[in-house]
mmCIF file of C-alpha atoms in Angstrom:
data_model
loop_
_atom_site.group_PDB
_atom_site.id
_atom_site.type_symbol
_atom_site.label_atom_id
_atom_site.label_comp_id
_atom_site.label_asym_id
_atom_site.label_seq_id
_atom_site.Cartn_x
_atom_site.Cartn_y
_atom_site.Cartn_z
ATOM 1 C CA MET A 1 2.078 -1.775 -11.339
ATOM 2 C CA SER A 2 3.260 -4.421 -13.831
ATOM 3 C CA ASP A 3 6.891 -3.680 -12.975
ATOM 4 C CA HIS A 4 7.041 -4.878 -9.383
ATOM 5 C CA VAL A 5 9.280 -2.587 -7.306
ATOM 6 C CA ILE A 6 10.689 -4.627 -4.380
ATOM 7 C CA ASP A 7 10.668 -2.664 -1.061
ATOM 8 C CA PHE A 8 14.136 -3.172 0.436
ATOM 9 C CA GLU A 9 13.650 -0.387 2.953
ATOM 10 C CA THR A 10 10.694 -1.737 4.832
ATOM 11 C CA PRO A 11 11.408 -4.513 7.187
ATOM 12 C CA LEU A 12 9.552 -7.852 6.753
ATOM 13 C CA LYS A 13 6.551 -8.311 8.861
ATOM 14 C CA PHE A 14 5.625 -11.556 10.616
ATOM 15 C CA ALA A 15 2.386 -13.119 11.657
ATOM 16 C CA TYR A 16 1.374 -16.428 13.277
ATOM 17 C CA TRP A 17 -1.546 -18.627 12.930
ATOM 18 C CA VAL A 18 -3.838 -18.311 16.013
ATOM 19 C CA PRO A 19 -4.389 -21.900 17.271
ATOM 20 C CA ASN A 20 -8.095 -21.383 18.023
ATOM 21 C CA VAL A 21 -8.919 -24.847 16.647
ATOM 22 C CA SER A 22 -7.942 -27.991 18.275
ATOM 23 C CA GLY A 23 -5.404 -30.485 16.842
ATOM 24 C CA GLY A 24 -2.465 -28.009 16.111
ATOM 25 C CA LEU A 25 -1.517 -27.075 12.604
ATOM 26 C CA VAL A 26 -0.344 -30.451 11.411
ATOM 27 C CA VAL A 27 -2.708 -33.411 10.896
ATOM 28 C CA SER A 28 -0.453 -35.789 12.657
ATOM 29 C CA THR A 29 -0.233 -37.680 16.013
ATOM 30 C CA ILE A 30 3.275 -36.204 16.705
ATOM 31 C CA GLU A 31 3.342 -34.279 19.976
ATOM 32 C CA GLN A 32 2.165 -30.654 19.544
ATOM 33 C CA ARG A 33 2.368 -28.557 22.674
ATOM 34 C CA THR A 34 -0.399 -26.226 21.747
ATOM 35 C CA ASN A 35 -3.949 -25.559 22.846
ATOM 36 C CA TRP A 36 -7.030 -24.175 21.307
ATOM 37 C CA GLU A 37 -8.577 -22.661 24.512
ATOM 38 C CA PHE A 38 -8.330 -18.850 25.233
ATOM 39 C CA GLU A 39 -6.103 -18.928 28.204
ATOM 40 C CA TYR A 40 -3.261 -20.593 26.201
ATOM 41 C CA ASN A 41 -3.880 -18.098 23.219
ATOM 42 C CA ARG A 42 -3.809 -15.032 25.461
ATOM 43 C CA THR A 43 -0.407 -15.969 26.710
ATOM 44 C CA LEU A 44 0.794 -16.828 23.134
ATOM 45 C CA ALA A 45 -0.447 -13.322 21.793
ATOM 46 C CA ARG A 46 1.565 -11.614 24.574
ATOM 47 C CA ILE A 47 4.578 -13.720 23.772
ATOM 48 C CA ALA A 48 4.173 -12.972 20.114
ATOM 49 C CA GLU A 49 4.074 -9.230 20.367
ATOM 50 C CA ASN A 50 6.981 -9.114 22.715
ATOM 51 C CA SER A 51 8.911 -11.293 20.287
ATOM 52 C CA GLY A 52 8.567 -9.141 17.142
ATOM 53 C CA PHE A 53 5.410 -10.325 15.669
ATOM 54 C CA GLU A 54 3.000 -7.552 14.336
ATOM 55 C CA TYR A 55 -0.006 -9.783 13.328
ATOM 56 C CA ALA A 56 -1.924 -12.708 14.371
ATOM 57 C CA LEU A 57 -4.517 -14.541 12.046
ATOM 58 C CA THR A 58 -7.478 -16.303 13.688
ATOM 59 C CA GLN A 59 -8.720 -19.184 11.771
ATOM 60 C CA THR A 60 -12.382 -19.552 10.783
ATOM 61 C CA ARG A 61 -14.090 -22.985 10.796
ATOM 62 C CA TYR A 62 -17.515 -24.016 11.828
ATOM 63 C CA ALA A 63 -17.431 -27.783 11.280
ATOM 64 C CA ALA A 64 -14.857 -30.315 12.068
ATOM 65 C CA SER A 65 -12.244 -30.814 9.335
ATOM 66 C CA TYR A 66 -8.659 -31.924 9.193
ATOM 67 C CA GLY A 67 -9.205 -33.622 12.477
ATOM 68 C CA ALA A 68 -10.058 -30.284 14.389
ATOM 69 C CA ASP A 69 -13.112 -31.302 16.281
ATOM 70 C CA LYS A 70 -13.259 -28.059 18.317
ATOM 71 C CA GLN A 71 -13.128 -24.501 17.083
ATOM 72 C CA HIS A 72 -13.705 -21.160 18.610
ATOM 73 C CA GLU A 73 -15.423 -18.404 16.288
ATOM 74 C CA ALA A 74 -12.797 -16.064 14.757
ATOM 75 C CA THR A 75 -14.155 -12.630 15.200
ATOM 76 C CA SER A 76 -15.113 -12.959 18.926
ATOM 77 C CA PHE A 77 -11.714 -14.714 19.517
ATOM 78 C CA SER A 78 -9.841 -11.975 17.753
ATOM 79 C CA LEU A 79 -11.571 -9.211 19.795
ATOM 80 C CA ALA A 80 -10.596 -10.928 22.947
ATOM 81 C CA LEU A 81 -6.925 -11.223 21.856
ATOM 82 C CA LEU A 82 -7.077 -7.560 20.944
ATOM 83 C CA GLY A 83 -8.177 -6.821 24.446
ATOM 84 C CA ALA A 84 -5.251 -8.887 25.956
ATOM 85 C CA THR A 85 -2.413 -7.178 24.015
ATOM 86 C CA GLU A 86 -1.181 -3.612 23.440
ATOM 87 C CA ARG A 87 0.510 -3.763 19.832
ATOM 88 C CA LEU A 88 -0.461 -6.969 18.122
ATOM 89 C CA LYS A 89 -2.743 -6.455 15.077
ATOM 90 C CA VAL A 90 -5.337 -9.347 14.994
ATOM 91 C CA ILE A 91 -6.793 -10.413 11.836
ATOM 92 C CA ALA A 92 -10.193 -12.173 11.918
ATOM 93 C CA ALA A 93 -10.869 -14.639 8.967
ATOM 94 C CA VAL A 94 -14.472 -14.380 7.754
ATOM 95 C CA HIS A 95 -16.740 -16.065 5.031
ATOM 96 C CA PRO A 96 -18.856 -14.052 2.743
ATOM 97 C CA GLY A 97 -22.194 -15.709 2.535
ATOM 98 C CA MET A 98 -22.106 -16.246 6.346
ATOM 99 C CA TRP A 99 -21.831 -12.465 7.152
ATOM 100 C CA HIS A 100 -23.551 -9.441 5.613
ATOM 101 C CA PRO A 101 -20.654 -6.979 4.800
ATOM 102 C CA GLY A 102 -22.418 -4.149 6.621
ATOM 103 C CA VAL A 103 -22.714 -6.138 9.791
ATOM 104 C CA LEU A 104 -19.057 -7.024 9.622
ATOM 105 C CA ALA A 105 -18.126 -3.486 8.752
ATOM 106 C CA LYS A 106 -19.658 -2.263 11.938
ATOM 107 C CA PHE A 107 -18.310 -5.132 14.070
ATOM 108 C CA VAL A 108 -14.793 -4.294 12.936
ATOM 109 C CA ILE A 109 -15.303 -0.516 13.534
ATOM 110 C CA THR A 110 -16.163 -1.323 17.167
ATOM 111 C CA ALA A 111 -13.187 -3.830 17.446
ATOM 112 C CA ASP A 112 -11.032 -1.051 15.891
ATOM 113 C CA HIS A 113 -12.048 1.462 18.500
ATOM 114 C CA ILE A 114 -11.639 -0.953 21.440
ATOM 115 C CA SER A 115 -8.119 -1.897 20.192
ATOM 116 C CA GLY A 116 -6.920 1.522 19.261
ATOM 117 C CA GLY A 117 -6.678 0.800 15.559
ATOM 118 C CA ARG A 118 -5.483 -2.797 15.552
ATOM 119 C CA ALA A 119 -8.355 -4.760 13.938
ATOM 120 C CA ALA A 120 -8.104 -6.373 10.516
ATOM 121 C CA VAL A 121 -9.961 -8.945 8.391
ATOM 122 C CA ASN A 122 -9.069 -11.940 6.104
ATOM 123 C CA ILE A 123 -11.844 -12.504 3.581
ATOM 124 C CA VAL A 124 -11.941 -16.232 2.861
ATOM 125 C CA SER A 125 -14.386 -17.211 0.054
ATOM 126 C CA GLY A 126 -14.942 -20.599 1.419
ATOM 127 C CA TRP A 127 -14.128 -24.134 0.242
ATOM 128 C CA LEU A 128 -15.912 -26.444 2.726
ATOM 129 C CA LYS A 129 -19.122 -27.146 1.086
ATOM 130 C CA ASP A 130 -20.868 -28.869 3.928
ATOM 131 C CA GLU A 131 -20.445 -25.791 6.223
ATOM 132 C CA PHE A 132 -22.631 -23.796 3.753
ATOM 133 C CA VAL A 133 -25.085 -26.596 2.762
ATOM 134 C CA ASN A 134 -25.703 -27.881 6.171
ATOM 135 C CA PHE A 135 -26.328 -24.312 7.539
ATOM 136 C CA GLY A 136 -29.018 -24.043 4.724
ATOM 137 C CA LEU A 137 -26.898 -21.394 2.962
ATOM 138 C CA GLU A 138 -26.448 -20.960 -0.703
ATOM 139 C CA TRP A 139 -23.417 -22.752 -2.094
ATOM 140 C CA LEU A 140 -21.809 -21.032 -5.117
ATOM 141 C CA GLU A 141 -19.536 -22.484 -7.614
ATOM 142 C CA HIS A 142 -15.718 -21.601 -7.308
ATOM 143 C CA ASP A 143 -15.389 -18.661 -9.470
ATOM 144 C CA GLU A 144 -18.747 -17.317 -8.562
ATOM 145 C CA ARG A 145 -17.742 -17.292 -4.969
ATOM 146 C CA TYR A 146 -15.007 -14.853 -5.916
ATOM 147 C CA VAL A 147 -17.626 -12.513 -7.583
ATOM 148 C CA ARG A 148 -19.475 -12.292 -4.325
ATOM 149 C CA THR A 149 -16.105 -11.868 -2.363
ATOM 150 C CA GLU A 150 -15.239 -8.836 -4.533
ATOM 151 C CA GLU A 151 -18.539 -7.130 -3.940
ATOM 152 C CA PHE A 152 -18.189 -8.039 -0.220
ATOM 153 C CA ILE A 153 -14.782 -6.261 -0.118
ATOM 154 C CA ASN A 154 -16.092 -3.157 -1.959
ATOM 155 C CA VAL A 155 -18.994 -2.784 0.651
ATOM 156 C CA LEU A 156 -16.470 -3.182 3.506
ATOM 157 C CA ARG A 157 -14.102 -0.489 2.059
ATOM 158 C CA GLY A 158 -16.888 1.899 1.000
ATOM 159 C CA LEU A 159 -18.631 1.776 4.348
ATOM 160 C CA TRP A 160 -15.310 2.401 6.137
ATOM 161 C CA THR A 161 -14.223 5.328 3.906
ATOM 162 C CA GLU A 162 -17.329 7.133 2.554
ATOM 163 C CA GLN A 163 -20.340 8.962 3.767
ATOM 164 C CA GLY A 164 -23.731 7.986 2.163
ATOM 165 C CA TYR A 165 -22.108 4.885 0.603
ATOM 166 C CA SER A 166 -24.181 3.176 -2.183
ATOM 167 C CA GLN A 167 -23.384 0.041 -4.231
ATOM 168 C CA SER A 168 -25.514 -1.933 -6.591
ATOM 169 C CA GLY A 169 -24.413 -5.442 -7.251
ATOM 170 C CA LYS A 170 -25.475 -9.064 -7.988
ATOM 171 C CA TYR A 171 -25.193 -9.944 -4.276
ATOM 172 C CA TYR A 172 -25.203 -6.829 -2.150
ATOM 173 C CA ASN A 173 -27.127 -3.541 -2.534
ATOM 174 C CA ILE A 174 -26.248 -0.730 -0.295
ATOM 175 C CA ASN A 175 -28.288 2.408 -0.365
ATOM 176 C CA ASP A 176 -27.040 5.813 0.965
ATOM 177 C CA PHE A 177 -25.477 4.253 4.152
ATOM 178 C CA THR A 178 -23.235 6.096 6.578
ATOM 179 C CA MET A 179 -21.423 4.393 9.584
ATOM 180 C CA ASN A 180 -20.649 6.518 12.599
ATOM 181 C CA PRO A 181 -18.105 6.473 14.129
ATOM 182 C CA ALA A 182 -15.614 5.738 11.368
ATOM 183 C CA PRO A 183 -12.645 3.330 11.994
ATOM 184 C CA VAL A 184 -9.844 4.739 13.941
ATOM 185 C CA SER A 185 -7.648 7.240 12.052
ATOM 186 C CA VAL A 186 -4.234 5.343 11.923
ATOM 187 C CA GLU A 187 -1.251 7.094 9.968
ATOM 188 C CA GLY A 188 -0.573 5.136 6.802
ATOM 189 C CA ARG A 189 -3.747 2.998 7.100
ATOM 190 C CA PRO A 190 -6.882 4.434 5.192
ATOM 191 C CA HIS A 191 -9.072 1.810 6.899
ATOM 192 C CA PRO A 192 -8.850 -1.418 8.727
ATOM 193 C CA GLU A 193 -6.487 -3.717 6.676
ATOM 194 C CA ILE A 194 -8.161 -6.292 4.123
ATOM 195 C CA PHE A 195 -6.241 -9.497 3.688
ATOM 196 C CA PHE A 196 -7.534 -11.847 0.997
ATOM 197 C CA GLY A 197 -6.273 -15.383 0.232
ATOM 198 C CA GLY A 198 -6.511 -17.861 -2.615
ATOM 199 C CA ASN A 199 -4.138 -19.213 -5.250
ATOM 200 C CA SER A 200 -6.598 -19.605 -8.193
ATOM 201 C CA THR A 201 -6.812 -17.381 -11.155
ATOM 202 C CA ALA A 202 -10.101 -16.010 -9.946
ATOM 203 C CA ALA A 203 -8.729 -15.349 -6.421
ATOM 204 C CA GLN A 204 -5.671 -13.507 -7.878
ATOM 205 C CA ALA A 205 -7.743 -11.385 -10.070
ATOM 206 C CA ALA A 206 -10.171 -10.473 -7.189
ATOM 207 C CA ALA A 207 -7.203 -9.769 -4.832
ATOM 208 C CA GLY A 208 -5.405 -7.661 -7.411
ATOM 209 C CA ARG A 209 -8.479 -5.306 -7.821
ATOM 210 C CA THR A 210 -9.657 -5.135 -4.236
ATOM 211 C CA ALA A 211 -7.451 -6.350 -1.357
ATOM 212 C CA ASP A 212 -4.750 -4.516 0.731
ATOM 213 C CA TRP A 213 -2.831 -7.855 1.331
ATOM 214 C CA TYR A 214 -2.842 -10.975 -0.727
ATOM 215 C CA PHE A 215 -2.163 -14.119 1.247
ATOM 216 C CA SER A 216 -1.053 -17.421 -0.401
ATOM 217 C CA ASN A 217 -0.815 -21.092 0.759
ATOM 218 C CA GLY A 218 2.866 -22.213 1.026
ATOM 219 C CA ARG A 219 4.658 -22.094 -2.216
ATOM 220 C CA ASP A 220 8.264 -22.395 -3.503
ATOM 221 C CA ILE A 221 10.029 -19.252 -4.787
ATOM 222 C CA GLU A 222 9.158 -19.774 -8.595
ATOM 223 C CA GLY A 223 5.528 -20.671 -7.675
ATOM 224 C CA PHE A 224 4.990 -17.643 -5.615
ATOM 225 C CA LYS A 225 6.526 -15.389 -8.409
ATOM 226 C CA GLU A 226 3.635 -16.708 -10.641
ATOM 227 C CA ASN A 227 1.144 -15.701 -7.915
ATOM 228 C CA ILE A 228 2.570 -12.128 -7.491
ATOM 229 C CA ALA A 229 2.628 -11.623 -11.241
ATOM 230 C CA GLY A 230 -1.095 -12.793 -11.554
ATOM 231 C CA VAL A 231 -2.145 -10.357 -8.696
ATOM 232 C CA LEU A 232 -0.228 -7.468 -10.107
ATOM 233 C CA ALA A 233 -1.643 -7.943 -13.504
ATOM 234 C CA ALA A 234 -5.070 -7.687 -12.014
ATOM 235 C CA ALA A 235 -4.057 -4.660 -10.117
ATOM 236 C CA GLU A 236 -2.604 -2.952 -13.154
ATOM 237 C CA GLU A 237 -5.962 -3.386 -15.006
ATOM 238 C CA GLY A 238 -8.338 -2.988 -12.025
ATOM 239 C CA ARG A 239 -6.763 -0.069 -10.189
ATOM 240 C CA LYS A 240 -5.931 2.217 -13.088
ATOM 241 C CA ALA A 241 -8.681 4.817 -12.323
ATOM 242 C CA PRO A 242 -9.800 5.930 -8.744
ATOM 243 C CA ALA A 243 -12.574 3.784 -7.280
ATOM 244 C CA ARG A 244 -14.666 7.033 -6.840
ATOM 245 C CA PRO A 245 -14.425 10.338 -8.554
ATOM 246 C CA GLY A 246 -12.035 12.609 -6.557
ATOM 247 C CA SER A 247 -10.264 9.743 -4.906
ATOM 248 C CA SER A 248 -6.661 8.580 -5.506
ATOM 249 C CA PRO A 249 -5.893 5.225 -7.118
ATOM 250 C CA ARG A 250 -5.182 2.619 -4.485
ATOM 251 C CA PRO A 251 -1.715 1.028 -4.382
ATOM 252 C CA ALA A 252 -1.219 -2.623 -5.367
ATOM 253 C CA PRO A 253 -1.639 -5.201 -2.682
ATOM 254 C CA ARG A 254 1.303 -6.180 -0.564
ATOM 255 C CA PHE A 255 2.106 -10.016 -0.331
ATOM 256 C CA GLY A 256 1.943 -12.611 2.399
ATOM 257 C CA LEU A 257 3.135 -16.130 2.380
ATOM 258 C CA ASN A 258 2.442 -19.151 4.639
ATOM 259 C CA GLY A 259 5.154 -21.148 5.863
ATOM 260 C CA PHE A 260 5.464 -23.881 8.628
ATOM 261 C CA VAL A 261 8.555 -23.362 10.698
ATOM 262 C CA ILE A 262 10.855 -26.139 11.983
ATOM 263 C CA ALA A 263 13.890 -24.409 13.515
ATOM 264 C CA ARG A 264 16.275 -26.740 15.285
ATOM 265 C CA ASP A 265 19.889 -26.641 16.289
ATOM 266 C CA THR A 266 21.021 -28.690 13.187
ATOM 267 C CA GLU A 267 19.498 -29.235 9.680
ATOM 268 C CA LYS A 268 19.503 -32.910 10.261
ATOM 269 C CA GLU A 269 17.318 -32.437 13.371
ATOM 270 C CA ALA A 270 14.858 -30.268 11.687
ATOM 271 C CA HIS A 271 14.451 -32.706 8.762
ATOM 272 C CA GLU A 272 14.088 -35.544 11.091
ATOM 273 C CA THR A 273 11.215 -33.748 12.835
ATOM 274 C CA LEU A 274 9.531 -33.197 9.439
ATOM 275 C CA ARG A 275 9.883 -36.885 8.619
ATOM 276 C CA GLU A 276 8.334 -37.766 11.914
ATOM 277 C CA ILE A 277 5.421 -35.390 11.376
ATOM 278 C CA ILE A 278 4.663 -37.056 8.045
ATOM 279 C CA ALA A 279 5.273 -40.514 9.251
ATOM 280 C CA LYS A 280 2.769 -40.047 12.049
ATOM 281 C CA ALA A 281 0.289 -38.371 9.752
ATOM 282 C CA HIS A 282 -3.408 -39.019 10.659
ATOM 283 C CA ARG A 283 -4.225 -40.731 7.223
ATOM 284 C CA PRO A 284 -8.033 -40.614 7.364
ATOM 285 C CA ALA A 285 -8.158 -37.036 8.354
ATOM 286 C CA VAL A 286 -5.688 -35.989 5.556
ATOM 287 C CA GLU A 287 -7.462 -37.922 3.010
ATOM 288 C CA GLY A 288 -10.785 -36.476 4.114
ATOM 289 C CA PHE A 289 -9.292 -33.005 3.822
ATOM 290 C CA ALA A 290 -7.974 -33.772 0.434
ATOM 291 C CA ALA A 291 -11.396 -34.844 -0.854
ATOM 292 C CA ALA A 292 -12.994 -31.787 0.631
ATOM 293 C CA VAL A 293 -10.495 -29.253 -0.998
ATOM 294 C CA LYS A 294 -11.461 -30.502 -4.301
ATOM 295 C CA GLU A 295 -14.000 -27.784 -4.102
ATOM 296 C CA ALA A 296 -11.111 -25.410 -4.184
ATOM 297 C CA GLY A 297 -8.342 -25.495 -6.815
ATOM 298 C CA GLN A 298 -9.312 -28.668 -8.595
ATOM 299 C CA SER A 299 -12.825 -27.368 -9.224
ATOM 300 C CA THR A 300 -11.698 -24.120 -11.093
ATOM 301 C CA LYS A 301 -12.133 -23.775 -14.835
ATOM 302 C CA ASP A 302 -8.398 -23.857 -15.432
ATOM 303 C CA GLY A 303 -7.537 -26.336 -12.753
ATOM 304 C CA LYS A 304 -5.582 -23.826 -10.879
ATOM 305 C CA GLY A 305 -5.811 -22.786 -7.170
ATOM 306 C CA MET A 306 -5.239 -23.801 -3.626
ATOM 307 C CA TRP A 307 -4.308 -27.452 -3.160
ATOM 308 C CA GLU A 308 -4.460 -28.170 -6.891
ATOM 309 C CA ASP A 309 -1.139 -29.959 -7.015
ATOM 310 C CA SER A 310 -0.663 -30.684 -3.295
ATOM 311 C CA THR A 311 0.688 -34.031 -2.382
ATOM 312 C CA PHE A 312 -0.412 -36.231 0.685
ATOM 313 C CA GLU A 313 2.802 -35.091 2.438
ATOM 314 C CA ASP A 314 1.980 -31.331 1.670
ATOM 315 C CA LEU A 315 -1.571 -31.630 3.069
ATOM 316 C CA VAL A 316 -0.350 -32.886 6.401
ATOM 317 C CA GLN A 317 0.147 -29.215 6.971
ATOM 318 C CA TYR A 318 -3.232 -28.129 5.679
ATOM 319 C CA ASN A 319 -2.028 -24.788 4.200
ATOM 320 C CA ASP A 320 0.886 -26.212 2.389
ATOM 321 C CA GLY A 321 3.278 -24.759 4.812
ATOM 322 C CA PHE A 322 6.080 -27.206 4.276
ATOM 323 C CA ARG A 323 6.473 -26.136 0.664
ATOM 324 C CA THR A 324 7.878 -22.739 1.767
ATOM 325 C CA LYS A 325 10.724 -24.791 3.318
ATOM 326 C CA LEU A 326 11.307 -22.779 6.504
ATOM 327 C CA ILE A 327 13.041 -25.893 7.827
ATOM 328 C CA GLY A 328 16.509 -25.877 9.276
ATOM 329 C CA THR A 329 18.821 -24.023 11.551
ATOM 330 C CA PRO A 330 17.910 -20.451 12.409
ATOM 331 C CA GLU A 331 20.511 -19.153 9.859
ATOM 332 C CA GLN A 332 19.030 -21.302 6.981
ATOM 333 C CA ILE A 333 15.586 -20.289 7.792
ATOM 334 C CA ALA A 334 16.485 -16.587 7.873
ATOM 335 C CA GLU A 335 18.318 -16.820 4.536
ATOM 336 C CA ARG A 336 15.343 -18.584 2.916
ATOM 337 C CA ILE A 337 13.011 -15.833 4.216
ATOM 338 C CA VAL A 338 15.203 -13.070 2.721
ATOM 339 C CA GLU A 339 15.255 -14.991 -0.584
ATOM 340 C CA TYR A 340 11.478 -14.466 -0.608
ATOM 341 C CA LYS A 341 11.819 -10.899 0.136
ATOM 342 C CA LYS A 342 13.935 -10.464 -3.035
ATOM 343 C CA ILE A 343 10.819 -11.588 -5.085
ATOM 344 C CA GLY A 344 8.349 -9.129 -3.178
ATOM 345 C CA VAL A 345 7.154 -10.938 -0.142
ATOM 346 C CA ASN A 346 6.250 -8.496 2.613
ATOM 347 C CA LEU A 347 4.917 -10.735 5.388
ATOM 348 C CA PHE A 348 5.260 -14.294 6.512
ATOM 349 C CA LEU A 349 2.545 -16.101 8.282
ATOM 350 C CA THR A 350 3.957 -18.816 10.345
ATOM 351 C CA GLY A 351 2.892 -22.001 12.062
ATOM 352 C CA TYR A 352 4.666 -24.255 14.704
ATOM 353 C CA LEU A 353 4.437 -27.553 16.472
ATOM 354 C CA HIS A 354 4.780 -26.051 19.945
ATOM 355 C CA PHE A 355 3.490 -22.359 19.677
ATOM 356 C CA GLN A 356 4.391 -20.686 22.884
ATOM 357 C CA GLU A 357 7.923 -21.966 22.971
ATOM 358 C CA GLU A 358 8.663 -21.787 19.209
ATOM 359 C CA VAL A 359 7.151 -18.314 18.648
ATOM 360 C CA GLU A 360 9.501 -17.012 21.289
ATOM 361 C CA ALA A 361 12.309 -18.940 19.876
ATOM 362 C CA PHE A 362 11.788 -17.568 16.344
ATOM 363 C CA GLY A 363 11.746 -14.077 17.653
ATOM 364 C CA ARG A 364 15.002 -14.559 19.648
ATOM 365 C CA ASP A 365 16.904 -16.658 17.315
ATOM 366 C CA VAL A 366 15.724 -16.227 13.719
ATOM 367 C CA LEU A 367 14.530 -12.582 13.543
ATOM 368 C CA PRO A 368 17.847 -10.917 14.580
ATOM 369 C CA ILE A 369 19.463 -12.822 11.695
ATOM 370 C CA VAL A 370 16.723 -11.846 9.279
ATOM 371 C CA ARG A 371 17.158 -8.143 10.162
ATOM 372 C CA GLU A 372 20.872 -8.377 9.600
ATOM 373 C CA LEU A 373 20.375 -9.895 6.141
ATOM 374 C CA GLU A 374 17.631 -7.344 5.411
ATOM 375 C CA ALA A 375 20.028 -4.425 6.285
ATOM 376 C CA ASP A 376 22.839 -5.985 3.990
ATOM 377 C CA LEU A 377 20.318 -6.419 1.156
ATOM 378 C CA ALA A 378 19.109 -2.813 1.447
ATOM 379 C CA ARG A 379 22.592 -1.446 1.251
ATOM 380 C CA LYS A 380 23.400 -3.660 -1.725
ATOM 381 C CA ASN A 381 20.500 -2.122 -3.495
ATOM 382 C CA GLY A 382 21.524 1.277 -2.667
ATOM 383 C CA THR A 383 19.236 2.079 0.398
ATOM 384 C CA GLU A 384 18.886 1.362 4.052
ATOM 385 C CA LEU A 385 16.572 -0.711 6.110
ATOM 386 C CA ASN A 386 14.201 1.658 7.796
ATOM 387 C CA THR A 387 14.769 0.479 11.459
ATOM 388 C CA ALA A 388 12.277 2.990 12.802
ATOM 389 C CA LEU A 389 9.648 0.667 11.333
ATOM 390 C CA LEU A 390 10.834 -2.340 13.330
ATOM 391 C CA PRO A 391 8.274 -3.548 15.859
ATOM 392 C CA VAL A 392 8.948 -3.216 19.612
ATOM 393 C CA THR A 393 10.437 -6.289 21.298
ATOM 394 C CA ASN A 394 10.440 -7.095 24.927
ATOM 395 C CA PHE A 395 12.109 -10.402 25.612
ATOM 396 C CA ALA A 396 12.050 -9.817 29.368
ATOM 397 C CA GLY A 397 8.242 -9.990 28.982
ATOM 398 C CA ALA A 398 8.223 -12.631 26.306
ATOM 399 C CA GLY A 399 8.832 -15.596 28.477
ATOM 400 C CA LEU A 400 6.095 -18.023 29.508
ATOM 401 C CA ALA A 401 6.256 -16.991 33.129
ATOM 402 C CA GLY A 402 6.572 -13.261 32.205
ATOM 403 C CA ALA A 403 3.636 -13.284 29.852
ATOM 404 C CA GLY A 404 1.180 -14.596 32.343
ATOM 405 C CA SER A 405 -2.322 -15.831 31.553
#
């Protein structure tokens, strides 16, 4: 696993952040034509799946932060979006420490059956201390949170794939437990997909050993190369042997990267929009967020992790989305995206100022260029892009009027 083989044949996958929290995805008073309520998000989900998006990620937040004073719970919101769509896979973000993994495993199995095999989870170890403390829950130090997360993921996978599953650990003990029904059988998917995020050394190690997908905050190309290397090193060490006797070693994680998209007719216009976002930043909210995230990267033993070197400007998009630099014309953004594919990125998690309009525009204006560039890249590397794996698009049904609510 240490020699990372780039997958030139498989088309890149695209996801969007579900705006199930108020305030949009930038902490700024700039106009954001978006909405945290379900009716808006139901329309958005239908637009997205008709525009070439394969995934949506529903955020998890319980207390107001980064100016988001209203939040819908992630798992129930995700289930509703699954019921409103036909092809979109919806990833619910969840915190270990707030869920028991057995309860979550059962919930996801039910969501998987309701949706025909489209449920997924993003395991978030948690960084907002007040959410845990004010709920009266145990607050663990940074690296210890990832010990618990790793056990949590192992329980999920075990209950989804084995009969009579048992696990003895520091945080979870499972004794001879079988879940019926099992998740839906989907070709190429042994169980509902497990996404896992975090930039720290502890996060990379846990992801390498346990996750199906590794998510990162926005990073430049050299920075994300380092993340990939760290995850693969842990995968090499942690997945040498099968997890259980008689089973096959699991493949290394695939890689997803966050990026905030500002696609405009000209490069100048795109960068003017970025400057306006930052100029109109809600400074108290951004500074409050900066103080809260010291519980993340800056609290690690080696000082590495999410937000450890983020500037004020970076934190205006609270997952460092500007750092990926998906800002410019559709052609420039497509070229930038494919540069990331060359280092091993498999999926882009995208955010926007005006979600419904810009998700549709991204599918119409950017994705066709991405696919052309991917096909050229594959041929240059002696293979062909597998177009059979491209998602179904339906732009006749992607428009705001066609999508309905």
